[in-house]
Amino acid sequence: IDWDKTLFYLHHAAYTPDRDESGRVLGFVVLVHDIGKAKRAEERIRHQNAVLEGISRIFRDALTCDTEEDLGRDCLAVAEEATQSEFGFIGVITPEGRLDDLASSGPGWEKIHGICREVLLDGKSFFTNDPASQPDSIDAPERHPPLKAILGVPLIHAGKRIGMVGLGKRK
């Protein structure tokens, strides 16, 4: 085992001294129980429950929202919570081929537009932890906090791209 690269979640550790014939302590024998696998499974279940709760919330809101914009804001809130992002947008492609915002939040979402343009062109999800290094990156507004961790996901219906979700600044 490469101990420098191993992360243990210790649930139980026991130790006993290792002694020579005269009773002098030479060292200790340590027994540990790694519960990392259980912790990772627990985290997966917690994430799956959060996703299911978000889907349930969206379906419930779809029945009670008055406008597409209201539903868009609710969907964006669920996406931000699920990804732990600080801001984002949901854009829809108009009949003229323009991307219009259905919902947006927080400062800096306009920077996501430049980076995620490829999401709409390619129809593939995109993510980066270093937005400034991306060729489609645009400069952030003056005195804007550094932008990290951007995710862009196309919205596809019946095989056709109809919009996208862009999220940013996950801690």
PDB file of C-alpha atoms in Angstrom, residues 1-170:
ATOM      1  CA  ILE A   1       0.000   0.000   0.000  1.00  0.00           C
ATOM      2  CA  ASP A   2       1.238   3.469  -0.858  1.00  0.00           C
ATOM      3  CA  TRP A   3       0.321   5.133   2.454  1.00  0.00           C
ATOM      4  CA  ASP A   4       0.954   8.633   1.099  1.00  0.00           C
ATOM      5  CA  LYS A   5      -1.761   8.168  -1.530  1.00  0.00           C
ATOM      6  CA  THR A   6      -4.274   6.232   0.553  1.00  0.00           C
ATOM      7  CA  LEU A   7      -7.170   7.961   2.280  1.00  0.00           C
ATOM      8  CA  PHE A   8      -8.695   6.033   5.139  1.00  0.00           C
ATOM      9  CA  TYR A   9     -11.930   6.688   6.919  1.00  0.00           C
ATOM     10  CA  LEU A  10     -11.177   5.125  10.269  1.00  0.00           C
ATOM     11  CA  HIS A  11     -14.110   3.700  12.128  1.00  0.00           C
ATOM     12  CA  HIS A  12     -12.103   1.740  14.616  1.00  0.00           C
ATOM     13  CA  ALA A  13      -8.432   1.632  15.492  1.00  0.00           C
ATOM     14  CA  ALA A  14      -6.868  -0.605  18.123  1.00  0.00           C
ATOM     15  CA  TYR A  15      -3.274  -0.839  19.190  1.00  0.00           C
ATOM     16  CA  THR A  16      -1.220  -2.938  21.526  1.00  0.00           C
ATOM     17  CA  PRO A  17       2.420  -2.606  22.509  1.00  0.00           C
ATOM     18  CA  ASP A  18       4.944  -5.018  20.986  1.00  0.00           C
ATOM     19  CA  ARG A  19       7.382  -5.972  23.768  1.00  0.00           C
ATOM     20  CA  ASP A  20      10.623  -7.909  23.952  1.00  0.00           C
ATOM     21  CA  GLU A  21      11.347 -10.694  26.475  1.00  0.00           C
ATOM     22  CA  SER A  22      12.194  -8.148  29.189  1.00  0.00           C
ATOM     23  CA  GLY A  23       8.907  -6.264  28.708  1.00  0.00           C
ATOM     24  CA  ARG A  24      10.500  -3.246  27.007  1.00  0.00           C
ATOM     25  CA  VAL A  25       8.211  -1.686  24.389  1.00  0.00           C
ATOM     26  CA  LEU A  26       9.673  -2.056  20.891  1.00  0.00           C
ATOM     27  CA  GLY A  27       6.757  -0.523  19.067  1.00  0.00           C
ATOM     28  CA  PHE A  28       3.048  -0.938  18.610  1.00  0.00           C
ATOM     29  CA  VAL A  29       0.861  -3.249  16.581  1.00  0.00           C
ATOM     30  CA  VAL A  30      -2.005  -1.229  15.141  1.00  0.00           C
ATOM     31  CA  LEU A  31      -5.198  -2.625  13.682  1.00  0.00           C
ATOM     32  CA  VAL A  32      -7.398  -0.257  11.699  1.00  0.00           C
ATOM     33  CA  HIS A  33     -10.680  -0.756   9.929  1.00  0.00           C
ATOM     34  CA  ASP A  34     -11.097   1.250   6.707  1.00  0.00           C
ATOM     35  CA  ILE A  35     -14.719   2.220   6.133  1.00  0.00           C
ATOM     36  CA  GLY A  36     -13.919   4.219   2.987  1.00  0.00           C
ATOM     37  CA  LYS A  37     -15.937   1.911   0.735  1.00  0.00           C
ATOM     38  CA  ALA A  38     -18.978   2.293   2.971  1.00  0.00           C
ATOM     39  CA  LYS A  39     -18.495   6.096   3.088  1.00  0.00           C
ATOM     40  CA  ARG A  40     -18.287   6.290  -0.717  1.00  0.00           C
ATOM     41  CA  ALA A  41     -21.447   4.161  -1.040  1.00  0.00           C
ATOM     42  CA  GLU A  42     -23.168   6.399   1.504  1.00  0.00           C
ATOM     43  CA  GLU A  43     -22.154   9.489  -0.499  1.00  0.00           C
ATOM     44  CA  ARG A  44     -23.500   7.926  -3.732  1.00  0.00           C
ATOM     45  CA  ILE A  45     -26.816   7.197  -2.032  1.00  0.00           C
ATOM     46  CA  ARG A  46     -26.966  10.742  -0.630  1.00  0.00           C
ATOM     47  CA  HIS A  47     -26.317  12.131  -4.147  1.00  0.00           C
ATOM     48  CA  GLN A  48     -28.940   9.836  -5.729  1.00  0.00           C
ATOM     49  CA  ASN A  49     -31.493  10.897  -3.116  1.00  0.00           C
ATOM     50  CA  ALA A  50     -30.737  14.565  -3.811  1.00  0.00           C
ATOM     51  CA  VAL A  51     -31.225  13.993  -7.551  1.00  0.00           C
ATOM     52  CA  LEU A  52     -34.523  12.168  -6.986  1.00  0.00           C
ATOM     53  CA  GLU A  53     -35.672  14.905  -4.618  1.00  0.00           C
ATOM     54  CA  GLY A  54     -34.773  17.511  -7.268  1.00  0.00           C
ATOM     55  CA  ILE A  55     -36.696  15.640  -9.969  1.00  0.00           C
ATOM     56  CA  SER A  56     -39.697  15.349  -7.659  1.00  0.00           C
ATOM     57  CA  ARG A  57     -39.503  19.080  -6.911  1.00  0.00           C
ATOM     58  CA  ILE A  58     -39.385  19.937 -10.629  1.00  0.00           C
ATOM     59  CA  PHE A  59     -42.408  17.732 -11.404  1.00  0.00           C
ATOM     60  CA  ARG A  60     -44.328  19.256  -8.481  1.00  0.00           C
ATOM     61  CA  ASP A  61     -43.396  22.784  -9.603  1.00  0.00           C
ATOM     62  CA  ALA A  62     -44.364  21.995 -13.203  1.00  0.00           C
ATOM     63  CA  LEU A  63     -47.920  21.502 -11.982  1.00  0.00           C
ATOM     64  CA  THR A  64     -48.066  24.763 -10.028  1.00  0.00           C
ATOM     65  CA  CYS A  65     -45.891  27.294 -11.906  1.00  0.00           C
ATOM     66  CA  ASP A  66     -47.728  29.967 -13.849  1.00  0.00           C
ATOM     67  CA  THR A  67     -45.074  30.585 -16.527  1.00  0.00           C
ATOM     68  CA  GLU A  68     -42.151  28.860 -18.245  1.00  0.00           C
ATOM     69  CA  GLU A  69     -39.888  31.446 -16.619  1.00  0.00           C
ATOM     70  CA  ASP A  70     -41.101  30.441 -13.141  1.00  0.00           C
ATOM     71  CA  LEU A  71     -40.458  26.791 -13.922  1.00  0.00           C
ATOM     72  CA  GLY A  72     -37.071  27.696 -15.432  1.00  0.00           C
ATOM     73  CA  ARG A  73     -36.046  29.497 -12.236  1.00  0.00           C
ATOM     74  CA  ASP A  74     -37.122  26.501 -10.150  1.00  0.00           C
ATOM     75  CA  CYS A  75     -35.237  24.076 -12.432  1.00  0.00           C
ATOM     76  CA  LEU A  76     -32.140  26.281 -12.247  1.00  0.00           C
ATOM     77  CA  ALA A  77     -32.331  26.363  -8.448  1.00  0.00           C
ATOM     78  CA  VAL A  78     -32.475  22.559  -8.369  1.00  0.00           C
ATOM     79  CA  ALA A  79     -29.503  22.284 -10.770  1.00  0.00           C
ATOM     80  CA  GLU A  80     -27.464  24.765  -8.707  1.00  0.00           C
ATOM     81  CA  GLU A  81     -28.208  22.869  -5.497  1.00  0.00           C
ATOM     82  CA  ALA A  82     -27.418  19.482  -7.063  1.00  0.00           C
ATOM     83  CA  THR A  83     -24.077  20.702  -8.437  1.00  0.00           C
ATOM     84  CA  GLN A  84     -23.288  23.063  -5.544  1.00  0.00           C
ATOM     85  CA  SER A  85     -22.860  25.895  -8.067  1.00  0.00           C
ATOM     86  CA  GLU A  86     -23.166  29.568  -7.155  1.00  0.00           C
ATOM     87  CA  PHE A  87     -24.763  30.724 -10.397  1.00  0.00           C
ATOM     88  CA  GLY A  88     -26.008  29.590 -13.756  1.00  0.00           C
ATOM     89  CA  PHE A  89     -28.501  29.960 -16.554  1.00  0.00           C
ATOM     90  CA  ILE A  90     -30.947  27.966 -18.605  1.00  0.00           C
ATOM     91  CA  GLY A  91     -31.113  29.065 -22.224  1.00  0.00           C
ATOM     92  CA  VAL A  92     -33.535  28.028 -24.923  1.00  0.00           C
ATOM     93  CA  ILE A  93     -32.998  28.237 -28.664  1.00  0.00           C
ATOM     94  CA  THR A  94     -35.595  30.458 -30.336  1.00  0.00           C
ATOM     95  CA  PRO A  95     -37.129  29.645 -33.744  1.00  0.00           C
ATOM     96  CA  GLU A  96     -34.671  32.218 -35.156  1.00  0.00           C
ATOM     97  CA  GLY A  97     -31.748  30.179 -33.762  1.00  0.00           C
ATOM     98  CA  ARG A  98     -30.847  32.631 -30.983  1.00  0.00           C
ATOM     99  CA  LEU A  99     -30.122  31.491 -27.405  1.00  0.00           C
ATOM    100  CA  ASP A 100     -32.454  33.305 -25.016  1.00  0.00           C
ATOM    101  CA  ASP A 101     -32.210  33.088 -21.242  1.00  0.00           C
ATOM    102  CA  LEU A 102     -35.138  31.356 -19.638  1.00  0.00           C
ATOM    103  CA  ALA A 103     -33.595  31.738 -16.192  1.00  0.00           C
ATOM    104  CA  SER A 104     -30.335  33.092 -14.805  1.00  0.00           C
ATOM    105  CA  SER A 105     -28.809  33.760 -11.431  1.00  0.00           C
ATOM    106  CA  GLY A 106     -25.851  35.448  -9.824  1.00  0.00           C
ATOM    107  CA  PRO A 107     -23.096  37.574 -11.275  1.00  0.00           C
ATOM    108  CA  GLY A 108     -20.868  36.052 -13.899  1.00  0.00           C
ATOM    109  CA  TRP A 109     -23.365  33.904 -15.771  1.00  0.00           C
ATOM    110  CA  GLU A 110     -22.647  35.880 -18.921  1.00  0.00           C
ATOM    111  CA  LYS A 111     -19.109  34.461 -18.885  1.00  0.00           C
ATOM    112  CA  ILE A 112     -20.545  30.959 -19.088  1.00  0.00           C
ATOM    113  CA  HIS A 113     -22.239  31.872 -22.387  1.00  0.00           C
ATOM    114  CA  GLY A 114     -18.899  32.368 -24.161  1.00  0.00           C
ATOM    115  CA  ILE A 115     -17.382  29.171 -22.850  1.00  0.00           C
ATOM    116  CA  CYS A 116     -20.416  26.966 -23.410  1.00  0.00           C
ATOM    117  CA  ARG A 117     -21.107  28.012 -26.997  1.00  0.00           C
ATOM    118  CA  GLU A 118     -19.502  24.724 -28.043  1.00  0.00           C
ATOM    119  CA  VAL A 119     -22.109  22.813 -26.020  1.00  0.00           C
ATOM    120  CA  LEU A 120     -24.782  24.006 -28.409  1.00  0.00           C
ATOM    121  CA  LEU A 121     -22.680  23.473 -31.521  1.00  0.00           C
ATOM    122  CA  ASP A 122     -21.474  19.966 -30.568  1.00  0.00           C
ATOM    123  CA  GLY A 123     -24.476  18.860 -28.521  1.00  0.00           C
ATOM    124  CA  LYS A 124     -22.095  17.473 -25.890  1.00  0.00           C
ATOM    125  CA  SER A 125     -21.642  18.329 -22.247  1.00  0.00           C
ATOM    126  CA  PHE A 126     -18.614  20.384 -21.282  1.00  0.00           C
ATOM    127  CA  PHE A 127     -16.858  21.058 -17.988  1.00  0.00           C
ATOM    128  CA  THR A 128     -13.649  22.687 -16.857  1.00  0.00           C
ATOM    129  CA  ASN A 129     -11.995  23.675 -13.618  1.00  0.00           C
ATOM    130  CA  ASP A 130      -9.894  26.300 -15.432  1.00  0.00           C
ATOM    131  CA  PRO A 131     -12.245  28.473 -17.525  1.00  0.00           C
ATOM    132  CA  ALA A 132      -9.618  31.145 -18.235  1.00  0.00           C
ATOM    133  CA  SER A 133      -7.557  28.629 -20.218  1.00  0.00           C
ATOM    134  CA  GLN A 134     -10.425  27.803 -22.582  1.00  0.00           C
ATOM    135  CA  PRO A 135     -10.264  29.262 -26.102  1.00  0.00           C
ATOM    136  CA  ASP A 136     -13.869  30.533 -25.934  1.00  0.00           C
ATOM    137  CA  SER A 137     -13.370  32.197 -22.562  1.00  0.00           C
ATOM    138  CA  ILE A 138     -14.212  35.878 -22.284  1.00  0.00           C
ATOM    139  CA  ASP A 139     -12.783  38.253 -19.713  1.00  0.00           C
ATOM    140  CA  ALA A 140     -14.735  38.548 -16.495  1.00  0.00           C
ATOM    141  CA  PRO A 141     -16.114  41.956 -15.570  1.00  0.00           C
ATOM    142  CA  GLU A 142     -13.783  44.201 -13.598  1.00  0.00           C
ATOM    143  CA  ARG A 143     -13.545  43.295  -9.878  1.00  0.00           C
ATOM    144  CA  HIS A 144     -15.360  40.030 -10.564  1.00  0.00           C
ATOM    145  CA  PRO A 145     -14.343  37.106  -8.316  1.00  0.00           C
ATOM    146  CA  PRO A 146     -12.299  34.384 -10.030  1.00  0.00           C
ATOM    147  CA  LEU A 147     -14.448  31.974 -12.000  1.00  0.00           C
ATOM    148  CA  LYS A 148     -13.834  28.259 -11.481  1.00  0.00           C
ATOM    149  CA  ALA A 149     -15.576  25.007 -12.338  1.00  0.00           C
ATOM    150  CA  ILE A 150     -17.971  25.532 -15.233  1.00  0.00           C
ATOM    151  CA  LEU A 151     -20.441  22.931 -16.491  1.00  0.00           C
ATOM    152  CA  GLY A 152     -22.488  23.168 -19.683  1.00  0.00           C
ATOM    153  CA  VAL A 153     -25.137  20.582 -20.609  1.00  0.00           C
ATOM    154  CA  PRO A 154     -27.244  20.592 -23.783  1.00  0.00           C
ATOM    155  CA  LEU A 155     -31.012  20.235 -23.527  1.00  0.00           C
ATOM    156  CA  ILE A 156     -32.148  17.764 -26.176  1.00  0.00           C
ATOM    157  CA  HIS A 157     -35.711  16.877 -27.146  1.00  0.00           C
ATOM    158  CA  ALA A 158     -36.544  14.298 -29.833  1.00  0.00           C
ATOM    159  CA  GLY A 159     -32.900  14.320 -30.934  1.00  0.00           C
ATOM    160  CA  LYS A 160     -32.841  18.086 -31.460  1.00  0.00           C
ATOM    161  CA  ARG A 161     -30.878  20.610 -29.372  1.00  0.00           C
ATOM    162  CA  ILE A 162     -33.394  22.989 -27.819  1.00  0.00           C
ATOM    163  CA  GLY A 163     -31.204  24.803 -25.289  1.00  0.00           C
ATOM    164  CA  MET A 164     -28.694  24.323 -22.532  1.00  0.00           C
ATOM    165  CA  VAL A 165     -27.981  24.610 -18.840  1.00  0.00           C
ATOM    166  CA  GLY A 166     -24.790  26.398 -17.777  1.00  0.00           C
ATOM    167  CA  LEU A 167     -23.548  26.321 -14.191  1.00  0.00           C
ATOM    168  CA  GLY A 168     -20.498  27.850 -12.580  1.00  0.00           C
ATOM    169  CA  LYS A 169     -18.380  28.498  -9.542  1.00  0.00           C
ATOM    170  CA  ARG A 170     -18.721  25.286  -7.674  1.00  0.00           C
TER     171      ARG A 170
END
